[in-house]
Amino acid sequence: MAGSAAAPEPGRDMTQPKRSLGPAALHLGARRASFAQERSRAREIVSMAKAHLARTFDDLRFGRGLDVEKLWPMVSGIQASITRHPGAIMAVTRLKDRHEYTYAHSVAVCGLMIGLARQMGLDPAKHHEIGMAGLLHDIGKARVPTMLLDKPGPLTSEEKMMMRDHARLGYESLMSGDEVLNANQRLTSIVLDACLHHHERLDGSGYPDNQRGEHISLYARMVAICDTYDVATSARVYKSASSPAEALDLMVNSPGRFDPEILSAFSALIGIFPVGSMVRLRSDRLAVVLESPDDEATSPPVCPFFCIQTRQQLPWRRSPPGVDPIIGIELPSRWNLPVWAETRAAILAHFEGNLPLE
Ligand SMILES: [Fe+2]
Ligand SMILES: [Fe+2]
């Protein structure tokens, strides 16, 4: 049975891919860019990747077989964007349309996996496969009824079982791809194992095989963290989005579930003040982080929205780095502000364009 199988032997060595690299525009300019420059490029890259992934899911859903060849250039595009500015892809994939949630989530996890691999200093020759592992980790959801994926309320225990089956279904689909497609589409153990075991947890409480500790592959442990973080920080019909700090706090305070070393590298990747975080300013105002800073040594632009002393909402203005320094990150749950999640979403949407600084 696939669910109890050990990690399969690698297929062709994907570290030396011999494949089309797709639209040249995605691969040019592999150097540092400003957040604003890279965000507009990242929007195109993410939108193209989501469209290709949607077609791949549909192919599987409607029994047309699984062709992942066209997804490799998408991974290359995401990888190049992260090289130019690691924060842009993360910012662009943060907002997810309800109807394309699974595709946007998969692209987000792909970006986080590549960023995490870089942060952990893993062999650069493997980053491409590691990104593909993120992109395809939930491919099994193509074989789960759409009404379940989009169900606004809680799942029944039977529905939960069906949903959990996506890990095994995805693995089986990727494996069967070897038989029906030509050999150069073969996926390595990194991608296959991450797909099958991304819901395993170190304490054995995960699924489908209740693997424990180091029996869970490094890559599956990495996807577990990237996946959980992206789910927690995304708004769904049935829940609002947690702030990055709350999502990290949740994982750090789930002892025994996530690999602490990988989690610490992941926290460093996300940065001290990720986009969408609530922070406290020296002026005793609460603010939302608007952008990832261009220079790691500087603080990000923010939008103050609440005065702590007067308990008054503030008019939204973009405050450039350093004008009113950030003194610390805040956990929104401690402030119990009404409609915080909605306020943050509205502020971020408002400043998506480049408005003049205050
Ligand atoms: Fe999953
Ligand atoms: Fe996922």
Tab-separated table of C-alpha atoms and ligand atoms in Angstrom:
chain	number	residue	atom	x	y	z
A	1	MET	CA	0.000	0.000	0.000
A	2	ALA	CA	1.302	3.396	-0.970
A	3	GLY	CA	0.483	4.904	2.391
A	4	SER	CA	2.915	2.610	4.224
A	5	ALA	CA	5.645	2.654	1.601
A	6	ALA	CA	9.080	3.974	2.383
A	7	ALA	CA	10.257	6.950	0.346
A	8	PRO	CA	10.569	5.769	-3.254
A	9	GLU	CA	13.841	5.643	-5.086
A	10	PRO	CA	14.588	8.887	-6.907
A	11	GLY	CA	13.753	9.034	-10.572
A	12	ARG	CA	15.907	10.912	-13.045
A	13	ASP	CA	18.302	13.336	-11.394
A	14	MET	CA	16.244	16.502	-11.435
A	15	THR	CA	19.162	18.519	-10.128
A	16	GLN	CA	20.358	18.639	-13.729
A	17	PRO	CA	17.088	19.279	-15.519
A	18	LYS	CA	17.028	19.047	-19.283
A	19	ARG	CA	13.883	20.904	-19.983
A	20	SER	CA	12.505	24.027	-21.521
A	21	LEU	CA	12.875	26.982	-19.198
A	22	GLY	CA	9.731	28.700	-20.450
A	23	PRO	CA	9.179	32.426	-20.913
A	24	ALA	CA	12.498	34.218	-20.807
A	25	ALA	CA	10.946	37.149	-18.971
A	26	LEU	CA	10.615	35.005	-15.883
A	27	HIS	CA	14.304	34.285	-15.724
A	28	LEU	CA	15.943	37.549	-16.629
A	29	GLY	CA	17.347	39.932	-14.101
A	30	ALA	CA	18.221	37.403	-11.393
A	31	ARG	CA	19.524	40.038	-8.975
A	32	ARG	CA	18.272	42.104	-6.081
A	33	ALA	CA	15.341	44.369	-6.850
A	34	SER	CA	13.324	46.741	-4.702
A	35	PHE	CA	10.190	45.326	-3.095
A	36	ALA	CA	7.967	47.566	-5.238
A	37	GLN	CA	9.700	46.481	-8.485
A	38	GLU	CA	9.623	42.823	-7.591
A	39	ARG	CA	6.046	42.863	-6.339
A	40	SER	CA	4.696	43.745	-9.773
A	41	ARG	CA	6.817	41.019	-11.406
A	42	ALA	CA	5.797	38.579	-8.673
A	43	ARG	CA	2.113	39.277	-9.435
A	44	GLU	CA	2.622	38.089	-13.029
A	45	ILE	CA	4.659	35.064	-11.978
A	46	VAL	CA	2.087	34.036	-9.365
A	47	SER	CA	-0.837	34.525	-11.709
A	48	MET	CA	0.843	32.400	-14.412
A	49	ALA	CA	1.763	29.697	-11.905
A	50	LYS	CA	-1.790	29.571	-10.532
A	51	ALA	CA	-3.233	29.236	-14.052
A	52	HIS	CA	-0.866	26.376	-14.943
A	53	LEU	CA	-1.564	24.655	-11.664
A	54	ALA	CA	-5.324	25.000	-12.157
A	55	ARG	CA	-4.960	23.223	-15.530
A	56	THR	CA	-2.857	20.490	-13.916
A	57	PHE	CA	-5.491	19.966	-11.208
A	58	ASP	CA	-8.250	19.884	-13.846
A	59	ASP	CA	-6.321	17.321	-15.910
A	60	LEU	CA	-6.138	15.052	-12.894
A	61	ARG	CA	-9.725	15.788	-11.808
A	62	PHE	CA	-11.104	14.871	-15.234
A	63	GLY	CA	-8.914	11.808	-15.750
A	64	ARG	CA	-6.643	13.289	-18.426
A	65	GLY	CA	-3.437	12.191	-16.658
A	66	LEU	CA	-0.881	14.272	-14.876
A	67	ASP	CA	1.551	16.372	-16.878
A	68	VAL	CA	3.864	18.281	-14.562
A	69	GLU	CA	6.399	19.266	-17.226
A	70	LYS	CA	4.869	22.734	-17.683
A	71	LEU	CA	5.169	23.400	-13.957
A	72	TRP	CA	8.984	23.315	-13.841
A	73	PRO	CA	9.312	26.760	-15.513
A	74	MET	CA	6.799	28.075	-12.973
A	75	VAL	CA	9.056	26.875	-10.144
A	76	SER	CA	12.019	28.541	-11.909
A	77	GLY	CA	10.085	31.824	-12.107
A	78	ILE	CA	9.229	31.720	-8.399
A	79	GLN	CA	12.839	30.825	-7.575
A	80	ALA	CA	14.153	33.774	-9.614
A	81	SER	CA	11.727	36.166	-7.911
A	82	ILE	CA	12.875	35.004	-4.477
A	83	THR	CA	16.478	35.593	-5.522
A	84	ARG	CA	15.637	39.165	-6.535
A	85	HIS	CA	13.548	39.920	-3.401
A	86	PRO	CA	12.472	37.177	-0.995
A	87	GLY	CA	9.501	39.137	0.363
A	88	ALA	CA	7.613	39.835	-2.884
A	89	ILE	CA	6.192	36.366	-3.622
A	90	MET	CA	5.185	35.997	0.028
A	91	ALA	CA	3.343	39.325	-0.051
A	92	VAL	CA	1.583	38.580	-3.347
A	93	THR	CA	0.379	35.109	-2.327
A	94	ARG	CA	-0.884	36.301	1.053
A	95	LEU	CA	-4.287	37.324	-0.326
A	96	LYS	CA	-6.192	34.386	-1.780
A	97	ASP	CA	-9.372	34.435	-3.771
A	98	ARG	CA	-11.830	31.880	-2.423
A	99	HIS	CA	-12.202	30.137	-5.789
A	100	GLU	CA	-8.504	29.650	-6.381
A	101	TYR	CA	-7.437	29.079	-2.798
A	102	THR	CA	-5.757	25.700	-3.349
A	103	TYR	CA	-3.675	26.993	-6.285
A	104	ALA	CA	-2.628	30.195	-4.488
A	105	HIS	CA	-1.804	28.160	-1.376
A	106	SER	CA	0.329	25.742	-3.421
A	107	VAL	CA	2.238	28.618	-5.053
A	108	ALA	CA	2.748	30.202	-1.622
A	109	VAL	CA	4.111	26.935	-0.180
A	110	CYS	CA	6.399	26.577	-3.225
A	111	GLY	CA	7.851	30.050	-2.517
A	112	LEU	CA	8.188	29.400	1.204
A	113	MET	CA	9.941	26.068	0.542
A	114	ILE	CA	12.506	27.688	-1.773
A	115	GLY	CA	13.050	30.511	0.720
A	116	LEU	CA	13.425	28.006	3.559
A	117	ALA	CA	15.884	25.863	1.586
A	118	ARG	CA	17.990	28.998	0.998
A	119	GLN	CA	17.724	29.987	4.650
A	120	MET	CA	18.806	26.501	5.770
A	121	GLY	CA	21.737	26.527	3.377
A	122	LEU	CA	20.565	23.367	1.583
A	123	ASP	CA	22.313	22.390	-1.645
A	124	PRO	CA	21.207	24.975	-4.269
A	125	ALA	CA	21.009	22.174	-6.853
A	126	LYS	CA	18.030	20.820	-4.900
A	127	HIS	CA	16.080	24.081	-4.530
A	128	HIS	CA	14.167	23.497	-7.753
A	129	GLU	CA	12.864	20.106	-6.614
A	130	ILE	CA	12.155	21.475	-3.153
A	131	GLY	CA	10.026	24.194	-4.766
A	132	MET	CA	8.200	21.564	-6.831
A	133	ALA	CA	7.537	19.614	-3.624
A	134	GLY	CA	5.761	22.712	-2.291
A	135	LEU	CA	3.858	23.310	-5.528
A	136	LEU	CA	2.555	19.729	-5.716
A	137	HIS	CA	2.121	18.889	-2.016
A	138	ASP	CA	-1.692	19.174	-2.204
A	139	ILE	CA	-2.140	17.776	-5.742
A	140	GLY	CA	-4.266	14.995	-4.202
A	141	LYS	CA	-6.962	17.605	-3.525
A	142	ALA	CA	-7.769	17.344	-7.246
A	143	ARG	CA	-9.277	13.974	-6.341
A	144	VAL	CA	-11.273	15.275	-3.361
A	145	PRO	CA	-14.823	16.521	-4.161
A	146	THR	CA	-14.746	20.301	-4.768
A	147	MET	CA	-17.771	20.801	-2.493
A	148	LEU	CA	-15.626	19.493	0.372
A	149	LEU	CA	-12.707	21.789	-0.437
A	150	ASP	CA	-15.021	24.816	-0.539
A	151	LYS	CA	-17.318	23.805	2.323
A	152	PRO	CA	-17.852	26.940	4.445
A	153	GLY	CA	-18.578	25.129	7.720
A	154	PRO	CA	-16.775	22.478	9.750
A	155	LEU	CA	-16.309	19.028	8.178
A	156	THR	CA	-18.045	15.928	9.538
A	157	SER	CA	-15.754	13.095	10.681
A	158	GLU	CA	-16.462	11.225	7.438
A	159	GLU	CA	-15.616	14.319	5.392
A	160	LYS	CA	-12.431	14.808	7.411
A	161	MET	CA	-11.380	11.272	6.483
A	162	MET	CA	-12.038	12.021	2.798
A	163	MET	CA	-10.055	15.238	3.051
A	164	ARG	CA	-7.149	13.519	4.805
A	165	ASP	CA	-6.991	11.052	1.945
A	166	HIS	CA	-5.565	13.800	-0.293
A	167	ALA	CA	-2.000	13.010	0.837
A	168	ARG	CA	-2.215	9.375	-0.297
A	169	LEU	CA	-4.244	10.209	-3.432
A	170	GLY	CA	-1.679	12.817	-4.455
A	171	TYR	CA	1.206	10.428	-3.958
A	172	GLU	CA	-0.542	7.740	-6.006
A	173	SER	CA	-1.267	10.209	-8.793
A	174	LEU	CA	2.357	11.337	-8.937
A	175	MET	CA	3.551	7.723	-8.936
A	176	SER	CA	1.158	6.673	-11.680
A	177	GLY	CA	2.401	9.614	-13.709
A	178	ASP	CA	5.572	7.631	-14.258
A	179	GLU	CA	3.701	4.960	-16.158
A	180	VAL	CA	1.592	7.115	-18.386
A	181	LEU	CA	3.944	9.935	-19.134
A	182	ASN	CA	7.368	9.948	-20.638
A	183	ALA	CA	10.374	9.367	-18.453
A	184	ASN	CA	11.605	12.947	-18.205
A	185	GLN	CA	8.570	13.872	-16.154
A	186	ARG	CA	9.542	11.475	-13.416
A	187	LEU	CA	9.588	13.089	-10.007
A	188	THR	CA	12.178	12.453	-7.329
A	189	SER	CA	11.700	11.168	-3.808
A	190	ILE	CA	11.795	14.743	-2.493
A	191	VAL	CA	8.560	15.611	-4.298
A	192	LEU	CA	6.856	12.244	-3.790
A	193	ASP	CA	7.630	11.925	-0.103
A	194	ALA	CA	6.716	15.553	0.675
A	195	CYS	CA	3.354	14.956	-0.999
A	196	LEU	CA	2.650	11.759	0.944
A	197	HIS	CA	3.942	12.857	4.334
A	198	HIS	CA	3.409	16.620	4.651
A	199	HIS	CA	0.731	16.083	7.323
A	200	GLU	CA	2.933	13.864	9.502
A	201	ARG	CA	3.961	15.379	12.832
A	202	LEU	CA	7.077	14.622	14.891
A	203	ASP	CA	5.047	13.255	17.827
A	204	GLY	CA	3.282	10.711	15.581
A	205	SER	CA	-0.044	12.565	15.665
A	206	GLY	CA	-0.098	13.192	11.903
A	207	TYR	CA	-1.262	11.142	8.916
A	208	PRO	CA	-1.365	9.001	6.813
A	209	ASP	CA	1.339	6.780	8.363
A	210	ASN	CA	1.714	8.231	11.890
A	211	GLN	CA	5.415	8.608	11.211
A	212	ARG	CA	7.534	9.951	14.074
A	213	GLY	CA	10.650	12.068	14.466
A	214	GLU	CA	13.419	11.465	11.992
A	215	HIS	CA	11.389	8.823	10.185
A	216	ILE	CA	9.719	11.832	8.570
A	217	SER	CA	11.933	13.071	5.738
A	218	LEU	CA	13.592	16.479	6.019
A	219	TYR	CA	11.504	17.736	3.088
A	220	ALA	CA	8.190	16.537	4.545
A	221	ARG	CA	9.124	18.269	7.828
A	222	MET	CA	9.831	21.458	5.864
A	223	VAL	CA	6.491	21.323	4.004
A	224	ALA	CA	4.668	20.686	7.313
A	225	ILE	CA	5.893	24.080	8.573
A	226	CYS	CA	5.421	26.065	5.327
A	227	ASP	CA	1.962	24.525	4.835
A	228	THR	CA	0.763	25.171	8.403
A	229	TYR	CA	2.047	28.751	8.315
A	230	ASP	CA	0.335	29.552	5.014
A	231	VAL	CA	-2.967	27.982	6.119
A	232	ALA	CA	-2.866	29.917	9.412
A	233	THR	CA	-2.105	33.270	7.764
A	234	SER	CA	-4.796	32.889	5.066
A	235	ALA	CA	-8.397	33.978	5.473
A	236	ARG	CA	-11.031	31.375	4.629
A	237	VAL	CA	-14.825	31.518	4.587
A	238	TYR	CA	-14.878	29.913	8.038
A	239	LYS	CA	-11.909	31.709	9.679
A	240	SER	CA	-9.989	34.951	9.593
A	241	ALA	CA	-6.267	35.105	8.907
A	242	SER	CA	-3.818	34.908	11.809
A	243	SER	CA	-0.980	37.416	11.803
A	244	PRO	CA	2.484	36.024	10.949
A	245	ALA	CA	3.482	36.351	14.628
A	246	GLU	CA	0.404	34.445	15.774
A	247	ALA	CA	1.037	31.679	13.224
A	248	LEU	CA	4.665	31.297	14.351
A	249	ASP	CA	3.565	31.430	17.986
A	250	LEU	CA	1.073	28.639	17.330
A	251	MET	CA	3.760	26.397	15.837
A	252	VAL	CA	6.378	27.174	18.477
A	253	ASN	CA	3.778	26.411	21.147
A	254	SER	CA	2.837	23.057	19.627
A	255	PRO	CA	5.722	21.199	21.238
A	256	GLY	CA	6.695	17.933	19.658
A	257	ARG	CA	4.859	18.578	16.414
A	258	PHE	CA	7.258	20.607	14.288
A	259	ASP	CA	11.021	20.298	13.880
A	260	PRO	CA	12.449	23.043	16.147
A	261	GLU	CA	15.568	23.619	14.040
A	262	ILE	CA	13.610	23.999	10.819
A	263	LEU	CA	11.114	26.197	12.656
A	264	SER	CA	13.880	28.465	13.820
A	265	ALA	CA	15.224	28.792	10.242
A	266	PHE	CA	11.650	29.438	9.088
A	267	SER	CA	11.192	32.235	11.658
A	268	ALA	CA	14.395	33.841	10.374
A	269	LEU	CA	13.075	33.566	6.796
A	270	ILE	CA	9.778	35.207	7.650
A	271	GLY	CA	11.743	38.003	9.305
A	272	ILE	CA	11.144	40.097	12.342
A	273	PHE	CA	8.374	42.173	10.823
A	274	PRO	CA	6.586	40.279	8.028
A	275	VAL	CA	3.997	42.051	5.849
A	276	GLY	CA	0.644	42.117	7.657
A	277	SER	CA	2.173	42.041	11.151
A	278	MET	CA	0.838	44.235	13.923
A	279	VAL	CA	3.625	46.326	15.464
A	280	ARG	CA	3.904	48.951	18.206
A	281	LEU	CA	5.568	52.254	17.349
A	282	ARG	CA	7.585	54.522	19.628
A	283	SER	CA	4.686	57.031	19.518
A	284	ASP	CA	2.481	54.424	21.252
A	285	ARG	CA	0.514	53.698	18.125
A	286	LEU	CA	-0.315	50.290	16.690
A	287	ALA	CA	0.518	49.846	13.003
A	288	VAL	CA	0.364	47.271	10.197
A	289	VAL	CA	3.556	46.377	8.308
A	290	LEU	CA	2.923	47.247	4.653
A	291	GLU	CA	5.987	45.993	2.807
A	292	SER	CA	9.037	43.845	3.149
A	293	PRO	CA	12.057	46.161	3.536
A	294	ASP	CA	14.470	46.430	0.598
A	295	ASP	CA	17.451	46.307	2.879
A	296	GLU	CA	17.476	43.717	5.645
A	297	ALA	CA	19.096	46.250	7.980
A	298	THR	CA	16.197	48.717	7.796
A	299	SER	CA	12.692	48.569	9.180
A	300	PRO	CA	9.645	48.333	6.889
A	301	PRO	CA	7.084	51.013	5.974
A	302	VAL	CA	3.983	50.774	8.153
A	303	CYS	CA	0.477	52.200	8.479
A	304	PRO	CA	-0.404	53.387	11.998
A	305	PHE	CA	-4.106	52.675	12.602
A	306	PHE	CA	-4.732	52.872	16.366
A	307	CYS	CA	-3.598	55.216	19.150
A	308	ILE	CA	-3.040	53.248	22.351
A	309	GLN	CA	-3.449	56.220	24.720
A	310	THR	CA	-6.669	57.622	23.255
A	311	ARG	CA	-8.001	54.221	22.077
A	312	GLN	CA	-8.925	55.990	18.822
A	313	GLN	CA	-8.703	54.665	15.274
A	314	LEU	CA	-6.339	56.753	13.124
A	315	PRO	CA	-6.657	57.840	9.500
A	316	TRP	CA	-4.553	55.558	7.305
A	317	ARG	CA	-1.201	56.997	6.176
A	318	ARG	CA	1.884	55.244	4.842
A	319	SER	CA	4.716	55.976	7.251
A	320	PRO	CA	8.203	55.444	5.813
A	321	PRO	CA	10.915	53.504	7.648
A	322	GLY	CA	12.468	55.214	10.632
A	323	VAL	CA	10.014	58.143	10.984
A	324	ASP	CA	8.322	56.566	14.010
A	325	PRO	CA	10.485	53.550	14.877
A	326	ILE	CA	8.993	50.120	15.536
A	327	ILE	CA	9.598	49.055	19.121
A	328	GLY	CA	8.180	45.554	18.869
A	329	ILE	CA	5.822	43.067	17.321
A	330	GLU	CA	2.384	42.649	18.893
A	331	LEU	CA	0.139	39.600	19.062
A	332	PRO	CA	-3.287	40.882	17.903
A	333	SER	CA	-5.048	38.470	20.277
A	334	ARG	CA	-3.642	40.478	23.223
A	335	TRP	CA	-5.369	43.640	22.051
A	336	ASN	CA	-8.798	42.219	21.375
A	337	LEU	CA	-9.514	44.898	18.782
A	338	PRO	CA	-12.860	44.468	17.063
A	339	VAL	CA	-12.627	43.582	13.358
A	340	TRP	CA	-8.812	43.554	13.456
A	341	ALA	CA	-8.564	40.959	10.669
A	342	GLU	CA	-10.874	42.971	8.429
A	343	THR	CA	-9.070	46.221	9.265
A	344	ARG	CA	-5.693	44.720	8.405
A	345	ALA	CA	-7.001	43.252	5.122
A	346	ALA	CA	-8.516	46.622	4.180
A	347	ILE	CA	-5.300	48.515	5.034
A	348	LEU	CA	-3.145	46.145	2.985
A	349	ALA	CA	-5.550	46.298	0.037
A	350	HIS	CA	-5.626	50.117	0.291
A	351	PHE	CA	-1.832	50.388	0.077
A	352	GLU	CA	-1.329	47.781	-2.646
A	353	GLY	CA	-0.582	50.649	-5.038
A	354	ASN	CA	2.308	52.996	-4.397
A	355	LEU	CA	0.803	55.920	-2.527
A	356	PRO	CA	2.988	58.877	-1.572
A	357	LEU	CA	4.673	58.743	1.811
A	358	GLU	CA	3.175	60.825	4.625
B	1	FE	FE	-2.241	18.929	2.557
B	2	FE	FE	-1.414	22.401	1.968
